[in-house]
Short mmCIF file of C-alpha atoms in Angstrom, two decimals:
data_model
loop_
_atom_site.label_atom_id
_atom_site.label_comp_id
_atom_site.label_asym_id
_atom_site.label_seq_id
_atom_site.Cartn_x
_atom_site.Cartn_y
_atom_site.Cartn_z
CA MET U 1 -11.12 -43.44 -20.69
CA ILE U 2 -10.19 -39.86 -19.96
CA LEU U 3 -8.56 -39.19 -16.62
CA ASP U 4 -7.19 -35.94 -15.24
CA LEU U 5 -3.91 -37.19 -13.77
CA HIS U 6 -2.72 -34.19 -11.75
CA ASN U 7 -4.83 -32.45 -9.10
CA HIS U 8 -4.50 -31.26 -5.53
CA SER U 9 -7.00 -31.18 -2.71
CA VAL U 10 -7.06 -29.37 0.61
CA ALA U 11 -4.51 -31.94 1.78
CA SER U 12 -1.88 -29.93 -0.13
CA ASP U 13 -0.68 -26.75 1.56
CA ASP U 14 -1.48 -24.51 -1.40
CA ALA U 15 -4.71 -26.09 -2.62
CA ARG U 16 -8.25 -25.18 -1.59
CA ALA U 17 -10.41 -27.79 -3.29
CA LYS U 18 -12.44 -30.49 -1.56
CA VAL U 19 -12.64 -33.80 -3.39
CA GLU U 20 -16.43 -33.94 -3.29
CA ASN U 21 -16.58 -30.51 -4.93
CA TYR U 22 -14.34 -31.72 -7.76
CA CYS U 23 -16.89 -34.50 -8.35
CA GLN U 24 -19.82 -32.08 -8.24
CA TRP U 25 -18.05 -29.73 -10.62
CA ILE U 26 -17.32 -32.48 -13.14
CA GLN U 27 -20.94 -33.56 -13.03
CA ARG U 28 -22.44 -30.07 -13.18
CA ARG U 29 -20.18 -28.90 -16.00
CA GLU U 30 -20.54 -32.25 -17.80
CA LEU U 31 -16.77 -32.41 -18.19
CA PRO U 32 -15.58 -35.30 -20.38
CA LEU U 33 -13.71 -36.94 -17.51
CA ASP U 34 -14.11 -40.51 -16.33
CA GLY U 35 -12.06 -39.78 -13.27
CA PHE U 36 -9.13 -37.97 -11.75
CA VAL U 37 -6.02 -38.47 -9.69
CA LEU U 38 -5.13 -36.63 -6.50
CA SER U 39 -1.40 -35.99 -6.38
CA GLU U 40 -0.75 -34.16 -3.14
CA HIS U 41 2.47 -32.24 -2.66
CA ARG U 42 5.25 -34.04 -0.80
CA GLN U 43 2.99 -36.70 0.71
CA PHE U 44 0.86 -39.70 -0.06
CA ASP U 45 -2.60 -39.89 1.42
CA SER U 46 -2.91 -43.52 2.42
CA VAL U 47 -5.98 -42.91 4.59
CA SER U 48 -8.76 -41.28 2.56
CA ASP U 49 -11.29 -43.62 0.99
CA TYR U 50 -13.23 -42.18 -1.94
CA ARG U 51 -15.25 -45.26 -2.89
CA ASP U 52 -18.54 -43.65 -1.85
CA LEU U 53 -17.83 -40.61 -4.02
CA GLU U 54 -16.83 -42.88 -6.88
CA ASP U 55 -20.16 -44.68 -6.63
CA GLN U 56 -22.18 -41.51 -6.18
CA PHE U 57 -20.68 -39.70 -9.16
CA GLY U 58 -19.63 -42.58 -11.37
CA LEU U 59 -16.03 -41.42 -11.38
CA VAL U 60 -12.71 -43.14 -10.80
CA ILE U 61 -10.76 -41.37 -8.05
CA LEU U 62 -7.15 -42.45 -7.62
CA LYS U 63 -4.32 -41.28 -5.40
CA ALA U 64 -0.72 -40.47 -6.27
CA SER U 65 1.91 -38.03 -5.05
CA GLU U 66 3.91 -35.09 -6.36
CA VAL U 67 7.43 -35.19 -4.95
CA GLU U 68 10.30 -32.74 -5.33
CA THR U 69 13.70 -33.64 -6.79
CA GLU U 70 16.80 -31.86 -7.99
CA TYR U 71 15.25 -32.03 -11.49
CA GLY U 72 11.95 -30.56 -10.39
CA HIS U 73 8.61 -32.03 -9.50
CA VAL U 74 7.66 -35.62 -10.24
CA LEU U 75 4.30 -37.38 -10.12
CA VAL U 76 4.49 -40.85 -8.63
CA PHE U 77 1.69 -43.26 -9.54
CA GLY U 78 1.33 -46.58 -7.72
CA VAL U 79 2.61 -45.51 -4.31
CA ASN U 80 2.59 -48.42 -1.86
CA ASP U 81 4.09 -49.17 1.54
CA ASP U 82 7.39 -50.32 0.06
CA LEU U 83 7.82 -47.14 -1.90
CA GLN U 84 6.85 -44.95 1.05
CA ALA U 85 9.54 -46.67 3.09
CA SER U 86 12.20 -46.15 0.44
CA PHE U 87 12.46 -42.36 0.54
CA ASP U 88 11.11 -39.38 2.45
CA PHE U 89 8.21 -38.02 0.43
CA SER U 90 8.28 -34.77 2.41
CA SER U 91 11.83 -33.91 1.36
CA VAL U 92 12.36 -31.13 -1.19
CA LYS U 93 15.77 -32.51 -2.12
CA LEU U 94 15.07 -35.99 -3.44
CA SER U 95 17.22 -37.54 -6.15
CA LEU U 96 15.29 -38.09 -9.39
CA GLU U 97 17.39 -41.16 -10.07
CA THR U 98 16.31 -42.61 -6.72
CA VAL U 99 12.66 -41.76 -7.27
CA LEU U 100 12.71 -43.35 -10.72
CA SER U 101 14.53 -46.51 -9.66
CA GLU U 102 12.62 -47.02 -6.41
CA ALA U 103 9.32 -46.48 -8.19
CA GLU U 104 10.33 -49.08 -10.75
CA ARG U 105 11.43 -51.51 -8.03
CA CYS U 106 8.12 -51.11 -6.17
CA GLY U 107 5.89 -51.48 -9.21
CA ALA U 108 5.12 -47.78 -9.49
CA ILE U 109 6.02 -45.21 -12.13
CA ALA U 110 7.57 -41.75 -11.77
CA VAL U 111 6.52 -39.07 -14.26
CA PRO U 112 8.27 -35.69 -14.28
CA CYS U 113 5.56 -33.02 -14.37
CA HIS U 114 5.49 -29.57 -15.96
CA PRO U 115 8.99 -30.28 -17.37
CA GLY U 116 9.04 -26.99 -19.27
CA ARG U 117 8.63 -24.86 -16.17
CA PRO U 118 11.50 -22.81 -14.74
CA ARG U 119 13.25 -24.42 -11.77
CA VAL U 120 10.58 -27.04 -11.04
CA GLY U 121 10.63 -28.57 -14.53
CA MET U 122 13.07 -31.25 -15.66
CA SER U 123 14.32 -29.51 -18.80
CA ALA U 124 15.49 -26.50 -16.80
CA HIS U 125 18.11 -28.71 -15.16
CA PHE U 126 19.53 -30.58 -18.15
CA GLU U 127 22.24 -28.02 -18.85
CA GLN U 128 23.63 -28.15 -15.33
CA LEU U 129 22.85 -31.73 -14.33
CA GLY U 130 22.73 -33.56 -17.66
CA PRO U 131 20.02 -35.83 -19.00
CA VAL U 132 18.40 -38.52 -16.92
CA ASP U 133 18.02 -42.21 -17.71
CA GLY U 134 14.89 -44.08 -16.80
CA VAL U 135 12.26 -41.51 -17.75
CA THR U 136 9.65 -42.92 -20.11
CA VAL U 137 6.65 -40.66 -19.55
CA ILE U 138 6.45 -36.94 -18.84
CA GLU U 139 3.57 -34.53 -18.34
CA THR U 140 3.35 -32.70 -21.66
CA LEU U 141 0.16 -30.78 -20.91
CA ASN U 142 -0.23 -29.07 -17.56
CA GLY U 143 -3.22 -26.86 -16.90
CA GLY U 144 -1.19 -24.38 -14.88
CA SER U 145 1.48 -23.76 -17.48
CA ARG U 146 2.26 -20.31 -18.77
CA GLY U 147 3.73 -19.05 -21.99
CA ARG U 148 5.68 -21.78 -23.80
CA GLU U 149 5.99 -24.17 -20.86
CA ASN U 150 3.78 -26.85 -22.42
CA ASP U 151 5.42 -26.37 -25.83
CA ILE U 152 8.82 -27.01 -24.26
CA ALA U 153 7.45 -30.18 -22.65
CA ILE U 154 5.99 -31.42 -25.94
CA GLU U 155 9.28 -30.71 -27.76
CA LEU U 156 11.16 -32.57 -25.04
CA ALA U 157 8.91 -35.60 -25.40
CA GLU U 158 9.33 -35.55 -29.17
CA GLN U 159 13.11 -35.24 -28.96
CA ARG U 160 13.57 -38.02 -26.42
CA GLY U 161 10.74 -40.33 -27.33
CA TYR U 162 8.82 -39.91 -24.08
CA LYS U 163 5.12 -40.59 -23.92
CA GLY U 164 3.01 -37.69 -22.67
CA ILE U 165 0.26 -37.33 -20.12
CA GLY U 166 -1.98 -34.39 -19.28
CA GLY U 167 -3.17 -33.06 -15.96
CA SER U 168 -4.86 -29.90 -14.79
CA ASP U 169 -2.66 -29.27 -11.76
CA ALA U 170 -5.85 -27.94 -10.22
CA HIS U 171 -5.58 -26.25 -6.84
CA ILE U 172 -9.13 -24.90 -6.85
CA VAL U 173 -12.29 -26.72 -7.86
CA SER U 174 -13.00 -24.88 -11.09
CA HIS U 175 -9.58 -25.69 -12.54
CA ILE U 176 -10.11 -29.45 -12.83
CA GLY U 177 -10.54 -30.74 -16.36
CA ARG U 178 -8.27 -28.20 -18.06
CA CYS U 179 -5.97 -30.98 -19.26
CA ALA U 180 -6.30 -34.74 -19.06
CA THR U 181 -5.03 -38.04 -20.41
CA LYS U 182 -6.78 -40.34 -22.85
CA ILE U 183 -6.18 -44.02 -22.15
CA GLU U 184 -7.53 -46.72 -24.42
CA ARG U 185 -8.01 -49.38 -21.78
CA GLU U 186 -10.39 -49.51 -18.82
CA ILE U 187 -8.86 -48.02 -15.66
CA ARG U 188 -10.39 -49.05 -12.35
CA SER U 189 -7.40 -48.97 -10.03
CA ILE U 190 -4.02 -47.33 -9.64
CA GLU U 191 -2.46 -50.61 -10.76
CA ASP U 192 -4.43 -50.39 -14.01
CA LEU U 193 -3.16 -46.85 -14.49
CA VAL U 194 0.46 -47.75 -13.76
CA GLY U 195 0.18 -50.62 -16.27
CA ALA U 196 -1.20 -48.31 -18.92
CA LEU U 197 1.51 -45.70 -18.39
CA LYS U 198 4.30 -48.27 -18.39
CA GLU U 199 3.02 -49.59 -21.70
CA GLY U 200 2.68 -46.12 -23.16
CA ASP U 201 -1.11 -46.27 -23.40
CA CYS U 202 -1.59 -42.56 -22.82
CA GLU U 203 -2.24 -39.42 -24.80
CA ALA U 204 -2.33 -35.91 -23.37
CA VAL U 205 -5.42 -33.86 -24.21
CA SER U 206 -6.24 -30.21 -23.54
CA TYR U 207 -9.65 -28.66 -22.92
CA GLN U 208 -8.39 -25.12 -22.34
CA MET G 1 22.12 -21.87 3.98
CA GLU G 2 20.42 -24.97 5.32
CA PHE G 3 17.54 -24.65 7.74
CA ASN G 4 16.45 -27.14 10.34
CA ILE G 5 12.73 -26.64 9.99
CA ASP G 6 11.85 -28.67 13.08
CA GLU G 7 14.18 -26.59 15.21
CA MET G 8 12.85 -23.36 13.74
CA LYS G 9 9.29 -24.44 14.43
CA GLU G 10 10.16 -25.33 18.00
CA GLN G 11 11.84 -22.00 18.54
CA TYR G 12 9.44 -19.65 16.75
CA VAL G 13 6.00 -21.10 16.00
CA ASP G 14 3.16 -19.93 18.25
CA HIS G 15 5.37 -17.57 20.27
CA PRO G 16 3.94 -14.01 20.27
CA PHE G 17 6.56 -11.51 19.15
CA ASP G 18 4.78 -8.24 18.50
CA GLU G 19 1.78 -6.22 19.64
CA VAL G 20 0.76 -2.92 18.16
CA GLU G 21 -2.27 -0.61 18.11
CA PHE G 22 -3.92 1.14 15.19
CA VAL G 23 -6.75 3.66 15.00
CA VAL G 24 -9.03 3.11 12.02
CA ASP G 25 -9.42 6.15 9.79
CA ALA G 26 -12.67 6.67 7.82
CA GLU G 27 -11.00 8.38 4.86
CA ASP G 28 -8.55 5.53 4.43
CA MET G 29 -11.40 3.01 4.66
CA VAL G 30 -13.26 4.77 1.85
CA ALA G 31 -10.18 5.18 -0.35
CA PHE G 32 -9.22 1.51 0.13
CA ALA G 33 -12.75 0.41 -0.84
CA GLN G 34 -12.96 2.77 -3.82
CA ALA G 35 -9.60 1.63 -5.17
CA CYS G 36 -10.73 -2.00 -5.01
CA GLY G 37 -13.89 -1.27 -6.98
CA GLU G 38 -16.45 -1.56 -4.22
CA THR G 39 -19.78 0.09 -5.00
CA ALA G 40 -21.86 -0.43 -1.85
CA PRO G 41 -22.55 2.68 0.27
CA HIS G 42 -21.75 0.85 3.51
CA PHE G 43 -18.11 0.69 2.33
CA LEU G 44 -17.96 4.10 0.64
CA ASP G 45 -20.08 6.54 2.59
CA PRO G 46 -19.13 7.34 6.20
CA LYS G 47 -22.69 8.57 6.73
CA ALA G 48 -24.28 5.35 5.54
CA PRO G 49 -25.90 3.08 8.10
CA ASP G 50 -23.57 0.23 9.00
CA PHE G 51 -20.54 1.98 7.43
CA ARG G 52 -17.64 -0.45 7.85
CA ALA G 53 -14.32 -1.48 6.35
CA VAL G 54 -14.06 -3.94 3.47
CA PRO G 55 -13.45 -7.53 4.60
CA ASN G 56 -9.69 -7.66 3.99
CA TYR G 57 -9.00 -4.21 5.43
CA ALA G 58 -6.90 -5.51 8.33
CA SER G 59 -4.36 -6.89 5.86
CA ARG G 60 -3.11 -3.32 5.27
CA TYR G 61 -1.70 -3.10 8.78
CA HIS G 62 1.83 -4.16 9.59
CA GLY G 63 3.45 -4.63 12.94
CA ARG G 64 6.75 -3.22 14.11
CA ARG G 65 8.50 -6.36 12.95
CA SER G 66 7.74 -8.89 10.23
CA LEU G 67 9.66 -11.67 11.93
CA PRO G 68 10.70 -12.45 15.49
CA LYS G 69 14.01 -11.12 16.72
CA GLY G 70 16.84 -13.41 15.67
CA PHE G 71 14.84 -15.20 12.97
CA PRO G 72 17.56 -16.51 10.65
CA VAL G 73 16.45 -15.25 7.23
CA ASN G 74 17.10 -12.23 5.09
CA MET G 75 13.79 -10.36 4.83
CA MET G 76 15.11 -8.44 1.81
CA ALA G 77 14.96 -11.69 -0.13
CA SER G 78 11.34 -12.32 0.74
CA PHE G 79 8.19 -11.82 -1.27
CA ASP G 80 4.48 -11.96 -0.57
CA ALA G 81 2.97 -15.27 -1.70
CA GLY G 82 -0.51 -14.80 -0.37
CA LYS G 83 -2.89 -13.55 2.25
CA SER G 84 -5.73 -15.23 4.04
CA VAL G 85 -8.14 -13.10 6.01
CA GLU G 86 -10.75 -14.53 8.35
CA ILE G 87 -13.37 -11.99 9.31
CA THR G 88 -15.04 -12.45 12.68
CA GLY G 89 -16.27 -8.92 13.32
CA SER G 90 -16.72 -5.57 11.62
CA ILE G 91 -13.98 -2.94 11.56
CA ARG G 92 -15.43 0.53 11.92
CA ALA G 93 -14.18 4.11 11.72
CA GLY G 94 -12.54 5.17 14.95
CA ASP G 95 -11.97 1.64 16.17
CA ARG G 96 -8.79 1.12 18.14
CA LEU G 97 -7.39 -2.19 16.95
CA THR G 98 -4.78 -4.22 18.73
CA ALA G 99 -2.80 -6.61 16.54
CA ARG G 100 -0.82 -9.47 18.02
CA SER G 101 1.67 -11.37 15.88
CA HIS G 102 3.10 -14.84 15.97
CA ILE G 103 4.58 -17.26 13.47
CA HIS G 104 1.90 -19.77 12.61
CA ASP G 105 3.86 -22.15 10.40
CA ILE G 106 7.19 -22.67 8.66
CA PHE G 107 7.79 -25.10 5.80
CA GLU G 108 9.96 -25.66 2.74
CA LYS G 109 8.98 -26.34 -0.86
CA THR G 110 10.22 -25.72 -4.38
CA GLY G 111 8.47 -23.68 -7.05
CA ARG G 112 9.03 -21.53 -10.11
CA SER G 113 11.26 -19.46 -7.85
CA GLY G 114 13.43 -22.40 -6.81
CA GLY G 115 13.87 -23.55 -3.22
CA MET G 116 11.63 -21.57 -0.92
CA LEU G 117 11.05 -21.22 2.77
CA PHE G 118 7.44 -20.38 3.61
CA ILE G 119 6.80 -18.43 6.77
CA VAL G 120 3.20 -17.86 7.81
CA HIS G 121 2.98 -14.70 9.92
CA ARG G 122 -0.37 -14.55 11.71
CA MET G 123 -1.77 -11.25 12.98
CA GLU G 124 -4.85 -11.38 15.17
CA PHE G 125 -6.82 -8.15 15.42
CA SER G 126 -9.11 -7.26 18.32
CA ASN G 127 -11.03 -4.03 18.78
CA GLN G 128 -11.34 -1.75 21.80
CA ASP G 129 -14.06 -4.03 23.22
CA ASP G 130 -11.67 -6.98 23.00
CA ILE G 131 -13.74 -8.52 20.21
CA LYS G 132 -11.64 -10.39 17.70
CA VAL G 133 -12.41 -8.89 14.29
CA SER G 134 -9.85 -10.39 11.88
CA THR G 135 -7.11 -12.94 11.59
CA VAL G 136 -4.65 -12.30 8.79
CA ASP G 137 -2.23 -14.99 7.64
CA TRP G 138 0.56 -13.48 5.60
CA ARG G 139 2.47 -16.13 3.64
CA MET G 140 5.98 -14.79 3.26
CA VAL G 141 8.39 -16.63 1.06
CA VAL G 142 12.15 -16.49 1.26
CA ARG G 143 14.06 -17.83 -1.70
CA LEU G 144 16.68 -20.17 -0.35
CA ASP G 145 19.26 -19.28 -3.02
CA MET G 146 18.70 -15.62 -2.16
CA THR G 147 19.30 -16.39 1.47
CA ARG G 148 22.56 -18.03 0.49
CA ASP G 149 23.53 -15.10 -1.73
CA LYS G 150 22.33 -11.79 -0.43
CA LYS G 151 23.88 -10.03 -3.41
CA ALA G 152 21.32 -11.77 -5.57
CA LYS G 153 18.43 -10.16 -3.82
CA ARG G 154 17.51 -7.97 -6.77
CA GLY G 155 14.57 -9.46 -8.57
CA ALA G 156 13.30 -11.42 -5.62
CA LYS G 157 9.92 -9.76 -5.90
CA THR G 158 9.46 -10.95 -9.45
CA GLN G 159 9.06 -14.44 -8.21
CA SER G 160 6.12 -16.63 -7.52
CA GLY G 161 5.30 -18.60 -4.44
CA GLU G 162 3.33 -21.24 -6.25
CA SER G 163 4.42 -24.75 -6.90
CA MET V 1 -29.30 -9.36 -11.25
CA ALA V 2 -27.99 -9.01 -7.72
CA VAL V 3 -28.28 -11.99 -5.43
CA ASP V 4 -29.30 -11.56 -1.82
CA ARG V 5 -30.58 -14.95 -0.69
CA TYR V 6 -28.90 -18.30 -0.36
CA GLU V 7 -31.85 -19.85 -2.19
CA ASP V 8 -31.06 -17.75 -5.26
CA VAL V 9 -27.64 -19.38 -5.68
CA GLU V 10 -26.77 -22.54 -7.57
CA PHE V 11 -23.67 -24.69 -7.45
CA GLY V 12 -21.52 -23.81 -10.45
CA GLU V 13 -23.03 -20.34 -10.80
CA GLU V 14 -20.67 -17.80 -12.32
CA LEU V 15 -20.42 -14.36 -10.79
CA PRO V 16 -20.61 -11.52 -13.33
CA GLU V 17 -16.99 -10.94 -14.33
CA PHE V 18 -15.52 -7.48 -14.56
CA THR V 19 -12.35 -5.71 -15.55
CA PRO V 20 -11.08 -3.89 -12.48
CA ASP V 21 -9.51 -0.48 -12.77
CA ILE V 22 -5.83 -1.01 -12.02
CA SER V 23 -4.66 2.18 -13.66
CA MET V 24 -1.81 4.03 -11.99
CA PRO V 25 -4.06 6.68 -10.36
CA LYS V 26 -6.20 3.92 -8.83
CA VAL V 27 -3.17 2.02 -7.53
CA VAL V 28 -1.73 5.25 -6.13
CA GLN V 29 -5.04 5.85 -4.35
CA PHE V 30 -4.82 2.37 -2.89
CA THR V 31 -1.20 2.63 -1.78
CA GLN V 32 -1.91 5.94 -0.07
CA ALA V 33 -4.91 4.50 1.77
CA ALA V 34 -2.97 1.40 2.76
CA GLN V 35 0.27 3.29 3.45
CA MET V 36 2.17 1.11 1.01
CA ASN V 37 4.01 3.87 -0.80
CA PHE V 38 6.66 1.86 -2.57
CA GLY V 39 8.04 2.47 -6.04
CA ARG V 40 7.44 -1.09 -7.13
CA PHE V 41 3.72 -0.34 -6.95
CA THR V 42 3.61 3.23 -8.23
CA ASP V 43 6.53 3.79 -10.58
CA HIS V 44 6.98 1.64 -13.72
CA ASP V 45 10.60 2.68 -14.23
CA GLU V 46 11.62 2.00 -10.66
CA ALA V 47 9.85 -1.36 -10.74
CA ARG V 48 11.61 -2.35 -13.97
CA LYS V 49 14.96 -1.42 -12.47
CA SER V 50 14.35 -3.99 -9.76
CA GLY V 51 13.57 -6.70 -12.29
CA LEU V 52 9.80 -6.45 -12.40
CA PRO V 53 7.88 -6.24 -15.69
CA GLY V 54 6.51 -2.86 -14.55
CA ALA V 55 4.82 -1.48 -11.48
CA ILE V 56 2.75 -4.23 -9.88
CA VAL V 57 -0.61 -4.21 -8.16
CA PRO V 58 -0.25 -4.81 -4.41
CA GLY V 59 -1.41 -8.31 -3.48
CA ILE V 60 -3.94 -7.02 -0.98
CA MET V 61 -5.43 -4.72 -3.62
CA SER V 62 -5.96 -7.78 -5.83
CA GLN V 63 -7.57 -9.47 -2.86
CA GLY V 64 -9.80 -6.42 -2.31
CA ILE V 65 -10.81 -6.48 -5.99
CA LEU V 66 -11.87 -10.11 -5.63
CA ALA V 67 -13.91 -9.20 -2.54
CA ALA V 68 -15.54 -6.43 -4.58
CA LEU V 69 -16.47 -9.00 -7.24
CA ILE V 70 -18.43 -10.87 -4.58
CA HIS V 71 -20.15 -7.74 -3.29
CA ARG V 72 -21.14 -6.69 -6.81
CA TRP V 73 -22.79 -10.09 -7.25
CA ALA V 74 -24.38 -10.25 -3.79
CA PRO V 75 -24.40 -6.82 -2.11
CA THR V 76 -25.55 -8.22 1.23
CA ALA V 77 -23.04 -11.09 1.26
CA GLN V 78 -20.91 -11.41 4.35
CA ILE V 79 -17.45 -12.61 3.45
CA GLN V 80 -16.26 -14.78 6.32
CA LYS V 81 -12.91 -15.73 4.87
CA ILE V 82 -10.96 -14.77 1.79
CA ASP V 83 -7.76 -16.60 0.96
CA THR V 84 -5.67 -15.57 -2.02
CA VAL V 85 -2.47 -16.90 -3.54
CA PHE V 86 -0.36 -14.35 -5.41
CA ARG V 87 0.92 -16.59 -8.19
CA ALA V 88 2.56 -13.95 -10.37
CA PRO V 89 2.69 -10.17 -10.61
CA LEU V 90 -0.24 -8.26 -12.05
CA VAL V 91 1.07 -5.21 -13.89
CA VAL V 92 -0.39 -1.77 -13.23
CA ASP V 93 -2.21 -0.24 -16.25
CA SER V 94 -3.07 -3.65 -17.67
CA ALA V 95 -6.61 -4.97 -18.15
CA PRO V 96 -7.12 -8.15 -16.13
CA THR V 97 -10.35 -10.07 -15.77
CA CYS V 98 -11.80 -10.89 -12.40
CA ARG V 99 -13.92 -14.06 -12.14
CA GLY V 100 -15.72 -16.07 -9.51
CA VAL V 101 -17.74 -19.24 -9.48
CA VAL V 102 -19.69 -21.04 -6.76
CA THR V 103 -17.98 -24.34 -5.95
CA ASP V 104 -19.56 -25.43 -2.68
CA MET V 105 -22.81 -24.80 -0.82
CA ASP V 106 -23.71 -25.69 2.73
CA ASP V 107 -27.46 -25.60 3.24
CA GLU V 108 -27.23 -25.67 7.01
CA SER V 109 -24.87 -22.74 7.51
CA ARG V 110 -26.01 -20.98 4.28
CA ILE V 111 -22.38 -20.49 3.40
CA VAL V 112 -21.18 -20.74 -0.18
CA GLU V 113 -17.60 -21.20 -1.30
CA ILE V 114 -16.41 -19.27 -4.32
CA ASP V 115 -13.36 -19.86 -6.51
CA LEU V 116 -11.76 -16.55 -7.40
CA THR V 117 -9.29 -15.70 -10.16
CA LEU V 118 -7.65 -12.64 -11.59
CA CYS V 119 -6.23 -13.33 -15.05
CA ASN V 120 -4.10 -11.12 -17.25
CA GLU V 121 -4.88 -10.32 -20.90
CA ALA V 122 -3.12 -13.55 -21.95
CA GLY V 123 -5.58 -15.52 -19.83
CA GLU V 124 -2.91 -16.55 -17.33
CA THR V 125 -4.03 -16.80 -13.72
CA ARG V 126 -2.04 -14.26 -11.69
CA VAL V 127 -4.04 -14.37 -8.47
CA LEU V 128 -6.33 -17.16 -7.33
CA GLY V 129 -8.19 -17.94 -4.21
CA THR V 130 -11.36 -18.89 -2.49
CA ALA V 131 -13.87 -17.16 -0.27
CA LEU V 132 -16.43 -18.38 2.22
CA VAL V 133 -19.53 -16.24 1.99
CA ARG V 134 -22.64 -16.25 4.12
CA LEU V 135 -25.86 -15.25 2.39
#
């Protein structure tokens, strides 16, 4: 399956896309996506139910979160009540170590995103803060990257043996499907996705 | 410098802090439209029927202050992260516009520019007939490290407000 | 061909892209009209001294260019809202590309939503946004 693992909807302060329009866009443009993940900034949307849209468009729509740590931004897949109770998702000063360990404890997985980006990418902080234990997957292809940002992420993954995922980081409808992740197994739920990522069943792909 | 966002919101959000009047000039309307690449006569020719300003014209106006008195940030370290303009009426040559300002929202996030404080300055424009014509939300961003170190303010405007 | 009716529009339709004139004389014209006479917009050397890559196009000029893109496509369109995010500076005297695409349509209100982007020569999005347009 091919899933775009990093997108924002109007629920994020800086995004303007409605979820239904993402679905329409994927269908109209015949994008090679089987689904996508909504990873809203500094929050987890535990309310919205996209099952009708999934049925209507034949897409898998999953929910995650993008939180902010001292090492930059981190996607968290598999958010549940336990994890939401373990740290403040709205904080911009989370500890990456805490996010990684609490995600692991709660059956989720934390994936540093756009790690080659200045200030909000993990690699920018290695010199000052040192490397981090517990990372197994990073976002190597981000649709919003500029210049060498994705190259830095790919080099980082190669150097440290991380698996890579891809996501568009779409904030407007027409930006979905720029990057995605190929997963060999069937994904029908966030638990399926977390299982795949934990086992390294993921390959970043670019359509830009 | 640490900010207590909840306290700042309580103190500043939705409290009017400025009111100023502007008279709309036809030549400026035309030059603004030309520079943006408009081609329609109703934006470019003062003699055209329905001659009016381009939709985002109100965003060119600034009040006497960008922030309320006592607001605890260094404006010199700020940059412009975006503008939203809602158009509810036409702006025409000779109109006398009244703009009223308040802070609409305050929040923190991190981005390519590091820690950032977002301040949404809302200006509501009404014309001489008291018809609301535009609402402009100006998303100002203050880099938090710049706020801590005013000497570092050079280069602030190179930064990006995105995440 | 110019569009003037809601019925002429399709979801996913691309607006005809264009390369806006952001030469220094044009930006100077804008800054004079908008009373934004600052060196960072009109003087490459002064802008570079303050850490910028060169003089930059004012954000609201970029927004105005994106509005013009809509009017060139649909001259009778009424823009009800235009919301732009200034992601990164757009340098004066460069040759960006201005694009729009229809991403939502409401048959009842006859309002379409348009994704808007201004990209530099490297294809990087410098300004993005959306507009609500009544046809």
